[in-house]
CSV table of C-alpha atoms and ligand atoms in Angstrom, one decimal:
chain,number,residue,atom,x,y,z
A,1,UNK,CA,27.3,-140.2,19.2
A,2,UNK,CA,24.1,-141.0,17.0
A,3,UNK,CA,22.6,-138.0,15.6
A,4,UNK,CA,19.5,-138.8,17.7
A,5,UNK,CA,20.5,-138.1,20.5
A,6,UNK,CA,22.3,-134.7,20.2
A,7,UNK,CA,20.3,-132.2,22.1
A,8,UNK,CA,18.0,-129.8,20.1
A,9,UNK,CA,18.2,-131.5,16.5
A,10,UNK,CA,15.6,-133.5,14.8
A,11,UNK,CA,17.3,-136.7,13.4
A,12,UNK,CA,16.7,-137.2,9.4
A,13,UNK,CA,14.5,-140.1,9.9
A,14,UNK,CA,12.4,-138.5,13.0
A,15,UNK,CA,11.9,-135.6,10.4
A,16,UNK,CA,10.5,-138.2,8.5
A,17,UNK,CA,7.8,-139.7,11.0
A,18,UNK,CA,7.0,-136.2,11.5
A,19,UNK,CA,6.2,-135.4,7.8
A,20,UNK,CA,4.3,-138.6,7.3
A,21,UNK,CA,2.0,-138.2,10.0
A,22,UNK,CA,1.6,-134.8,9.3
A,23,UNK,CA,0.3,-135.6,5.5
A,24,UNK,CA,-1.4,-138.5,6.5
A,25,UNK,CA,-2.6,-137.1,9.6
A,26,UNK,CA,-6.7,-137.8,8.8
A,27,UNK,CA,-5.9,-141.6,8.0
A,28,UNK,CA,-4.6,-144.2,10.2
A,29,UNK,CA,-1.2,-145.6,8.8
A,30,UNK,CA,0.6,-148.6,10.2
A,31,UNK,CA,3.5,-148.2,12.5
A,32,UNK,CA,4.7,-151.5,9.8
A,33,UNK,CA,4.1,-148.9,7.1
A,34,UNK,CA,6.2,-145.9,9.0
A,35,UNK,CA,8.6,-148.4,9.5
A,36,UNK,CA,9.6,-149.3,5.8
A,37,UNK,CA,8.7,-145.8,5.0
A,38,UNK,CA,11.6,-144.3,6.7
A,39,UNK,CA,13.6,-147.3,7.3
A,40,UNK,CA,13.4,-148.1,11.2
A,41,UNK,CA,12.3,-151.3,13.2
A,42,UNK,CA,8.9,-150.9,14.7
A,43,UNK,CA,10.3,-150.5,18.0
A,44,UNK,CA,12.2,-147.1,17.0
A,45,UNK,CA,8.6,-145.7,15.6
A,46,UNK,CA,6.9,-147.2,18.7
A,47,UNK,CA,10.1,-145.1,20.7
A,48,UNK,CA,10.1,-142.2,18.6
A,49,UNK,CA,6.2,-141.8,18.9
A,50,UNK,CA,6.6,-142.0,22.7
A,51,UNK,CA,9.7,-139.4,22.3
A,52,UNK,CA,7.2,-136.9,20.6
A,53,UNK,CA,4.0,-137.5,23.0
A,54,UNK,CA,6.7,-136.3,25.2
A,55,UNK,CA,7.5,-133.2,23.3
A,56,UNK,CA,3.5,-132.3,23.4
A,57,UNK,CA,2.8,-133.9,19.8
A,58,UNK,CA,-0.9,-135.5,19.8
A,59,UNK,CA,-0.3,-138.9,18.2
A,60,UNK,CA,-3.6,-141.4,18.7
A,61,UNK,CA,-3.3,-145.1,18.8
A,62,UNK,CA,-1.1,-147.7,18.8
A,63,UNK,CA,1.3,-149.6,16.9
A,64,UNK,CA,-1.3,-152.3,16.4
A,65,UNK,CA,-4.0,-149.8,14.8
A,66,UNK,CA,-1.7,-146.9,13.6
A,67,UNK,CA,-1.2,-143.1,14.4
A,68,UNK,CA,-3.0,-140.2,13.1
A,69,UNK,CA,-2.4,-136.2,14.5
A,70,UNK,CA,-5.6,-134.4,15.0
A,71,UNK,CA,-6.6,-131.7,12.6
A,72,UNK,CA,-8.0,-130.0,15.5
A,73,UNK,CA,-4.5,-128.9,16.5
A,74,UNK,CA,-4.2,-127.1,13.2
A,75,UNK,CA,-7.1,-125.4,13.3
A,76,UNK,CA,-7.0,-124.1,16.8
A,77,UNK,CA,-9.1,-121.0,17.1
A,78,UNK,CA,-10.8,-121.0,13.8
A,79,UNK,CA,-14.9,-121.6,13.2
A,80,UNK,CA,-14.0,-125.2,12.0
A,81,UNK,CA,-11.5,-126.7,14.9
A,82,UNK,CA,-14.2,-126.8,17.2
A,83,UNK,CA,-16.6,-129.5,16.2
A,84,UNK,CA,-14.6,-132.4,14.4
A,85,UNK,CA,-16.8,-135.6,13.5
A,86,UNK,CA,-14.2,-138.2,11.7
A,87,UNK,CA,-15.1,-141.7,10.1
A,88,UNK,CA,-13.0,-143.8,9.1
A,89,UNK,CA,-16.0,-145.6,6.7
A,90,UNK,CA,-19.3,-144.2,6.7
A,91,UNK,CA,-22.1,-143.5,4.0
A,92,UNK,CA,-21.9,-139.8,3.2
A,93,UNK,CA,-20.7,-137.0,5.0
A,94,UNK,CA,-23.6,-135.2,4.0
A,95,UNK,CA,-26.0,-137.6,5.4
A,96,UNK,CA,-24.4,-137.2,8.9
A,97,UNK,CA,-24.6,-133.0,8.9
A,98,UNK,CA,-27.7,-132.8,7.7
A,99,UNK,CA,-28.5,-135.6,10.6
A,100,UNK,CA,-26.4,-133.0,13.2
A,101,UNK,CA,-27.9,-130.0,11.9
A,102,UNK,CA,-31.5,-131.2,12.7
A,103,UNK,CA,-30.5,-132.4,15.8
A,104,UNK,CA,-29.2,-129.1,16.3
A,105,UNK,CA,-25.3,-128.9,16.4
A,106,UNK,CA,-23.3,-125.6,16.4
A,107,UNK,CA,-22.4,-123.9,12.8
A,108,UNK,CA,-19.2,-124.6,12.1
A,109,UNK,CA,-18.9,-128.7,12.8
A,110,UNK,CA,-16.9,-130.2,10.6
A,111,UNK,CA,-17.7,-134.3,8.9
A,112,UNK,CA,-15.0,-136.0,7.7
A,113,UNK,CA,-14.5,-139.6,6.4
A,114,UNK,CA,-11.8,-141.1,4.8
A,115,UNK,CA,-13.9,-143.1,2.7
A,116,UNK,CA,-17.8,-143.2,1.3
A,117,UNK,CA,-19.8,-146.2,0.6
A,118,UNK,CA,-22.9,-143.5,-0.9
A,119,UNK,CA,-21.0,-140.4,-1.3
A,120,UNK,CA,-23.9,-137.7,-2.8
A,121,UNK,CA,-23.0,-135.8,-6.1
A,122,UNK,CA,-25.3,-133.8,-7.5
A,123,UNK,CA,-28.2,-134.2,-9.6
A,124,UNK,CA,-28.5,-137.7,-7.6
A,125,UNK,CA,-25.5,-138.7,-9.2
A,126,UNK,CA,-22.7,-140.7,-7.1
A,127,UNK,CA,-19.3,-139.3,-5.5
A,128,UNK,CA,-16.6,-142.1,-6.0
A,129,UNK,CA,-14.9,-142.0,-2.7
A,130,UNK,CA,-12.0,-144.3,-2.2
A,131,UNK,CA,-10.5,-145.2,1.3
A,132,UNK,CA,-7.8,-142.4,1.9
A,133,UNK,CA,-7.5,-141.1,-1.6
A,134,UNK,CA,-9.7,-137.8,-1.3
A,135,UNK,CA,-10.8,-135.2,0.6
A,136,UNK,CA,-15.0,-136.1,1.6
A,137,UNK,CA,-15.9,-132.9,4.0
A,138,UNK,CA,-19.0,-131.5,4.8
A,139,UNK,CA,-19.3,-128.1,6.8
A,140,UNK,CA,-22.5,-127.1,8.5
A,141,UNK,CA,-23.4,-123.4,8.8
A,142,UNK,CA,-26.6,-121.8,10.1
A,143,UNK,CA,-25.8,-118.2,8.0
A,144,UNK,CA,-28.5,-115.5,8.3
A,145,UNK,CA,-29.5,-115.9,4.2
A,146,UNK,CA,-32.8,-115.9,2.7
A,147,UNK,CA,-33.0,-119.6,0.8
A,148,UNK,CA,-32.2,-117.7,-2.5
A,149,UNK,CA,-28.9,-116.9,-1.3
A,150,UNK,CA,-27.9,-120.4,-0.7
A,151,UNK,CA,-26.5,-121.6,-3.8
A,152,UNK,CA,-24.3,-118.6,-3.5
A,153,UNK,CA,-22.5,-120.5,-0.7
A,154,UNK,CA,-21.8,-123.4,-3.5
A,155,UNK,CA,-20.1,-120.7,-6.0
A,156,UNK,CA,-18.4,-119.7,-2.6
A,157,UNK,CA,-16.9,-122.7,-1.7
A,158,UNK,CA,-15.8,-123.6,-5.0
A,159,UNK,CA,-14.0,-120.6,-4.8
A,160,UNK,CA,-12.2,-121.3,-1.7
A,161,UNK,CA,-11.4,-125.0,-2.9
A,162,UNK,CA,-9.7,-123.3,-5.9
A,163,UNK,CA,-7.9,-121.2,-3.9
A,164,UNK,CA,-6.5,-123.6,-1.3
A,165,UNK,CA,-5.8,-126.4,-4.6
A,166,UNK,CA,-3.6,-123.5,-6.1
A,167,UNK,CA,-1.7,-122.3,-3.4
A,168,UNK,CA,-0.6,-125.7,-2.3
A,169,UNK,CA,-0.1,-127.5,-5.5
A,170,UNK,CA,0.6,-124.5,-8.1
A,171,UNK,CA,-1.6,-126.4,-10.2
A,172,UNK,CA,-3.9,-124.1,-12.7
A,173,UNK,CA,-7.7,-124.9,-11.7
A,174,UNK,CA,-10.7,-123.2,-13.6
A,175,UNK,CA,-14.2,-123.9,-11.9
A,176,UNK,CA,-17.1,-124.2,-13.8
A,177,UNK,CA,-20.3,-123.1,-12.7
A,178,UNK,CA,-22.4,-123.7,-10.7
A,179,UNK,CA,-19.3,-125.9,-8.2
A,180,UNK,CA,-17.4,-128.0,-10.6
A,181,UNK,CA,-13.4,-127.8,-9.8
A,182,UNK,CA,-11.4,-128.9,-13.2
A,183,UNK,CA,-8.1,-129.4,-14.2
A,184,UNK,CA,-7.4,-129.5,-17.9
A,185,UNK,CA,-10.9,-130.0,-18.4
A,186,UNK,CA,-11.0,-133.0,-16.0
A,187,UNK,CA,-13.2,-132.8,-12.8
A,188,UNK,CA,-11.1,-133.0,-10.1
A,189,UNK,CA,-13.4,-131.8,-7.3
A,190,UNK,CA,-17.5,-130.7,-6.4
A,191,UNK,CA,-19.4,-129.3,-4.5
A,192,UNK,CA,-22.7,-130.1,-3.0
A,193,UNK,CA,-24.8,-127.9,-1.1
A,194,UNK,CA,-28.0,-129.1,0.7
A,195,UNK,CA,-30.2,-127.1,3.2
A,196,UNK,CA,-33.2,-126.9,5.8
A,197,UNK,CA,-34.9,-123.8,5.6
A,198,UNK,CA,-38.0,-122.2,6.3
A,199,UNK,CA,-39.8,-119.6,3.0
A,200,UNK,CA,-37.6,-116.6,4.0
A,201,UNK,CA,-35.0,-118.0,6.9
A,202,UNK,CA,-32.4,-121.0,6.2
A,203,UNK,CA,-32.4,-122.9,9.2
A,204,UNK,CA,-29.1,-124.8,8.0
A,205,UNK,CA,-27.0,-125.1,5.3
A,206,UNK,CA,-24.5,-128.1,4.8
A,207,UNK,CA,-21.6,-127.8,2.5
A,208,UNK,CA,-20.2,-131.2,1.2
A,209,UNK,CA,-16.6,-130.8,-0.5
A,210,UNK,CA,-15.4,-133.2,-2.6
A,211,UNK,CA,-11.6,-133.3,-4.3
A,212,UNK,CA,-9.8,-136.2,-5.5
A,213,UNK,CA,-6.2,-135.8,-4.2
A,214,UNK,CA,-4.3,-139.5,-4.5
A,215,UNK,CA,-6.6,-141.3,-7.0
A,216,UNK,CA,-4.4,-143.4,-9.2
A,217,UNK,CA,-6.8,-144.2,-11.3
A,218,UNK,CA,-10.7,-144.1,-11.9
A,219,UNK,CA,-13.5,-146.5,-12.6
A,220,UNK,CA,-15.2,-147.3,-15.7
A,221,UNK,CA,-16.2,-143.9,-17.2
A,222,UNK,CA,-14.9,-142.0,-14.9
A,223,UNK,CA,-11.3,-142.7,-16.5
A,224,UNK,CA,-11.8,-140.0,-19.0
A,225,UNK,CA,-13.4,-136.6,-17.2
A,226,UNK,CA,-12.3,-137.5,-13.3
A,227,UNK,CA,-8.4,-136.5,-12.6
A,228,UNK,CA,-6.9,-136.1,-9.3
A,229,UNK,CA,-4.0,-133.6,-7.7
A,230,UNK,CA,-1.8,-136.7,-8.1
A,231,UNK,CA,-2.3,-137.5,-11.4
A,232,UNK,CA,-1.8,-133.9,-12.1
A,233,UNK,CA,1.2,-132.8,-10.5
A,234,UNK,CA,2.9,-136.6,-10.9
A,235,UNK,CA,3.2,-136.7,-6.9
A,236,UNK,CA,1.0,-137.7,-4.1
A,237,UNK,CA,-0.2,-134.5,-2.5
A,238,UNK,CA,-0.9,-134.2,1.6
A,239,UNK,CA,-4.8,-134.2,2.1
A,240,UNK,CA,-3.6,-132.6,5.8
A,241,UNK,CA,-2.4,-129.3,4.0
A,242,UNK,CA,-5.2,-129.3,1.5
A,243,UNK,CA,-8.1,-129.7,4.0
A,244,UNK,CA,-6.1,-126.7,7.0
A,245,UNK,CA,-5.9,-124.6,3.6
A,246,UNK,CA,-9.5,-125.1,2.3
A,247,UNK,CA,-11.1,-124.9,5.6
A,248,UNK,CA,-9.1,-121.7,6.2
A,249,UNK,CA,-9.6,-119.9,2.7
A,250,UNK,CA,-13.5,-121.4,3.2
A,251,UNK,CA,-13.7,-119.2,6.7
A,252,UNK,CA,-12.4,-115.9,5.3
A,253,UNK,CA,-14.7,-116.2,2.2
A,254,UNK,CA,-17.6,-117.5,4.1
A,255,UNK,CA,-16.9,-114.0,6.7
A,256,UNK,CA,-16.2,-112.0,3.6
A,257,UNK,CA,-19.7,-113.0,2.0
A,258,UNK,CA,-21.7,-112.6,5.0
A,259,UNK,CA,-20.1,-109.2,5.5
A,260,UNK,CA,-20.2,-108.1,2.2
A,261,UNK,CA,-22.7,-109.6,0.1
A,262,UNK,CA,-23.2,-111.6,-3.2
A,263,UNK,CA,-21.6,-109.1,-4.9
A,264,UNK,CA,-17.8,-110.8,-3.9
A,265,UNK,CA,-18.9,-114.1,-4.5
A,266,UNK,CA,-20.2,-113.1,-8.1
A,267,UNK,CA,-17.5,-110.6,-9.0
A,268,UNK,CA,-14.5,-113.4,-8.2
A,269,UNK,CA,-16.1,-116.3,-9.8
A,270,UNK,CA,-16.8,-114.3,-12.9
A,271,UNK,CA,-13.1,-113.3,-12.5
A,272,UNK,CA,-11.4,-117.0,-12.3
A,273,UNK,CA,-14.0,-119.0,-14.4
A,274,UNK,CA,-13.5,-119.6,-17.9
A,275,UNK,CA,-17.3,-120.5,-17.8
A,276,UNK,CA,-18.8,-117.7,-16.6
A,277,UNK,CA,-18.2,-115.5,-20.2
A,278,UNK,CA,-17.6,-116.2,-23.8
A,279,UNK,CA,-17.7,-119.7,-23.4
A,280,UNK,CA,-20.1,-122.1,-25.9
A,281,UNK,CA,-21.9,-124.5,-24.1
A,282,UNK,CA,-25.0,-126.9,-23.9
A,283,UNK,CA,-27.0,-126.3,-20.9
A,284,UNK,CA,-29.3,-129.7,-20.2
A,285,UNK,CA,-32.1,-129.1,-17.7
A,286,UNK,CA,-35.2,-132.1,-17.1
A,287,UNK,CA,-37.3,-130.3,-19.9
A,288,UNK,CA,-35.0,-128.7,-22.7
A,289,UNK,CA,-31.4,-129.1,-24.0
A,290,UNK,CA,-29.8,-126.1,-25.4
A,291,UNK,CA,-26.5,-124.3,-26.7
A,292,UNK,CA,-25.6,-120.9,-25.9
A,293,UNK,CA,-22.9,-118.7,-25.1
A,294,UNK,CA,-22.4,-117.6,-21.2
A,295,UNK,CA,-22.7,-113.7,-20.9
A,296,UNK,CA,-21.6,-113.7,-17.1
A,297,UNK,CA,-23.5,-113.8,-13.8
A,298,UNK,CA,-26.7,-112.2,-12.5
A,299,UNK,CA,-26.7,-110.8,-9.3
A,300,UNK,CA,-27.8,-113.5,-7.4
A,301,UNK,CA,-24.9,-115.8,-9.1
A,302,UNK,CA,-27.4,-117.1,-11.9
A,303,UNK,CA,-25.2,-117.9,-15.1
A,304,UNK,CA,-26.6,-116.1,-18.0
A,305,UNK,CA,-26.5,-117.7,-21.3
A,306,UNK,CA,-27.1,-116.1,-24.7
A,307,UNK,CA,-29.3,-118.4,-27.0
A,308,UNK,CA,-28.5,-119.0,-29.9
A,309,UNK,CA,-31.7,-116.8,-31.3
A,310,UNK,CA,-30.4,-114.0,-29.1
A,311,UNK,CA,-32.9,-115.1,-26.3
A,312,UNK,CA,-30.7,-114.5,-22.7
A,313,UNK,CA,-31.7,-117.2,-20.3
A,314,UNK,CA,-30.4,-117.7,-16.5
A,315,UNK,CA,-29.7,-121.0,-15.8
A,316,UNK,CA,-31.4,-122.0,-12.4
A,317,UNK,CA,-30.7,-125.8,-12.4
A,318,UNK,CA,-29.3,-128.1,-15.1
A,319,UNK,CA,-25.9,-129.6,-16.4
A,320,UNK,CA,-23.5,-126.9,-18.1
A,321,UNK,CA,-21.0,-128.6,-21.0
A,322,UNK,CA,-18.5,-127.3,-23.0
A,323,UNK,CA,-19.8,-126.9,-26.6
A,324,UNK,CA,-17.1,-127.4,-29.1
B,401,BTN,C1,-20.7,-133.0,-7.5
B,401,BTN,O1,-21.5,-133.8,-8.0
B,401,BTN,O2,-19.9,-132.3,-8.1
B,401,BTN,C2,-20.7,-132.8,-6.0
B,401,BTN,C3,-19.9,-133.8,-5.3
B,401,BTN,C4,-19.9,-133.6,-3.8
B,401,BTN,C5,-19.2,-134.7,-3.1
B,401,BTN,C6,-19.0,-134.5,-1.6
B,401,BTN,S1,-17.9,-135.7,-0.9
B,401,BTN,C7,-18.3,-135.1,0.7
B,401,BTN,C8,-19.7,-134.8,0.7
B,401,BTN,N1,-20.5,-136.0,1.1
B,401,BTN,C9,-21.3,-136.4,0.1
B,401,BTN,O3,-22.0,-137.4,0.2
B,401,BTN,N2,-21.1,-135.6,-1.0
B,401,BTN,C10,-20.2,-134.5,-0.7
């Protein structure tokens, strides 16, 4: 009797559908690719995709187009599974909440797109998003913050993106303030935050995540400060796990601040960051370019830095480099 078809165990190669769909399970991928992945004729994935509708499994599609699980599933009952808005090709994620936010969508929607043609970075730089490769999110939330507070909510998520990178990879990440994730010194993931607010009420605030997760390799000058969790770890990583784990870890941080206060926010960035104490570096702003040496966070998550007369500025806006 073929292992398949003993009652109550998962063949090998069914095992393996189920792991590929799970860590592809924001793309599409080909039933052909399935196929040669785990070494079945189309037919069997066609069968075995039937066999686990049947068992309750959501799979979408068809052989023609593909397969992909909804991520709704996995985050059944949290504040992100309720509103999911996925593209398979659009311009920027951040474009489309800040579009769904005016028009007055729920907190907690959730855009996703497995690649961007105009992916926002900040300082009106670009975000090089290739088809697949990385994680392109962008969570709205209507938090009852004064606009000062906002930028706490970028510290914030950086810190929730660290966490989630960590606990699935085991890679070391430091962040560097005021949302950059780095690995070895590399950037490997950002943050940016954009919101609609009146003086003293935000109306909404949109938080766009970037991390590169499968990148192979980068363009032009990106080569030598991008990295991604593959390069890194020497293996492709599952965006599925990374995204349930950051949009978890975001959730409990986002409660924690709300509840508590800056004060969390502050205290554990200033507790993971390399940047936020002791370190030399060149802040660049549109009028002045100086070096300094960070001497932690204000209260409202402002990075100090020491001049190098002795004058302690907080940086409100402006690059941040290492000074060596
Ligand atoms: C940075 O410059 O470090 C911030 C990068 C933020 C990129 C993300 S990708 C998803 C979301 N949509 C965008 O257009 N930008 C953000």
């Amino acid at each position: 009797m073929a292992q398949e078809s003993l009652p109550g165990t998962t063949d090998r190669r069914l095992a393996g559908l189920l792991t590929l769909l799970a860590e592809n399970a924001t793309i599409i991928i080909s039933g052909a690719r399935i196929a040669k992945e785990i070494g079945v004729s189309r037919s069997t994935v066609w069968r075995w995709v039937e066999r686990l509708r049947g068992l309750g499994v959501k799979v979408k599609g068809q052989t023609a187009s593909g397969y992909f699980l909804m991520l709704k599933q996995r985050l059944k009952g949290s504040l992100f599974g309720k509103r999911i808005f996925h593209f398979f090709k659009t311009d920027s994620t951040n474009r489309i909440a800040l579009e769904l936010g005016h028009a007055g969508e729920a907190e907690g929607a959730v855009v996703l797109a497995e690649e961007q043609t105009a992916g926002r970075g900040r300082a009106g730089r670009s975000w090089h998003s290739e088809r697949a490769a990385g994680i392109y999110a962008t969570l709205l939330l209507r938090p009852k913050l004064a606009p000062v507070q906002a930028p706490l909510l970028t510290m914030m998520a950086g810190l929730s993106a660290h966490s989630a990178v960590q606990a699935v990879t085991g890679l070391k990440v430091d962040l560097k303030w005021p949302n950059d994730l780095l690995i070895r010194g590399k950037k490997v993931g950002g943050i940016l935050t954009e919101m609609h607010a009146e003086p003293n009420q935000v109306r909404f605030v949109i938080v766009g995540i970037g991390l590169n997760v499968n990148q192979e390799k980068f363009p032009g000058e990106l080569a030598s400060v991008a990295t991604s969790l593959h390069a890194e770890t020497g293996k492709p990583q599952a965006r599925m796990e990374l995204l349930v784990r950051l949009l978890r870890e975001f959730e409990s941080d986002y409660n924690r601040f709300l509840r508590e206060g800056a004060a969390s926010v502050v205290e554990r960035f200033e507790s993971v960051s390399s940047y936020a104490r002791g370190k030399r570096v060149r802040v660049t702003n549109g009028t002045e370019s100086y070096a300094g040496t960070t001497a932690g966070l204000g209260p409202e998550g402002l990075l100090q830095v020491e001049r190098e007369d002795g004058r302690v500025t907080a940086v409100i806006s402006g690059d941040v480099t290492e000074a060596r």
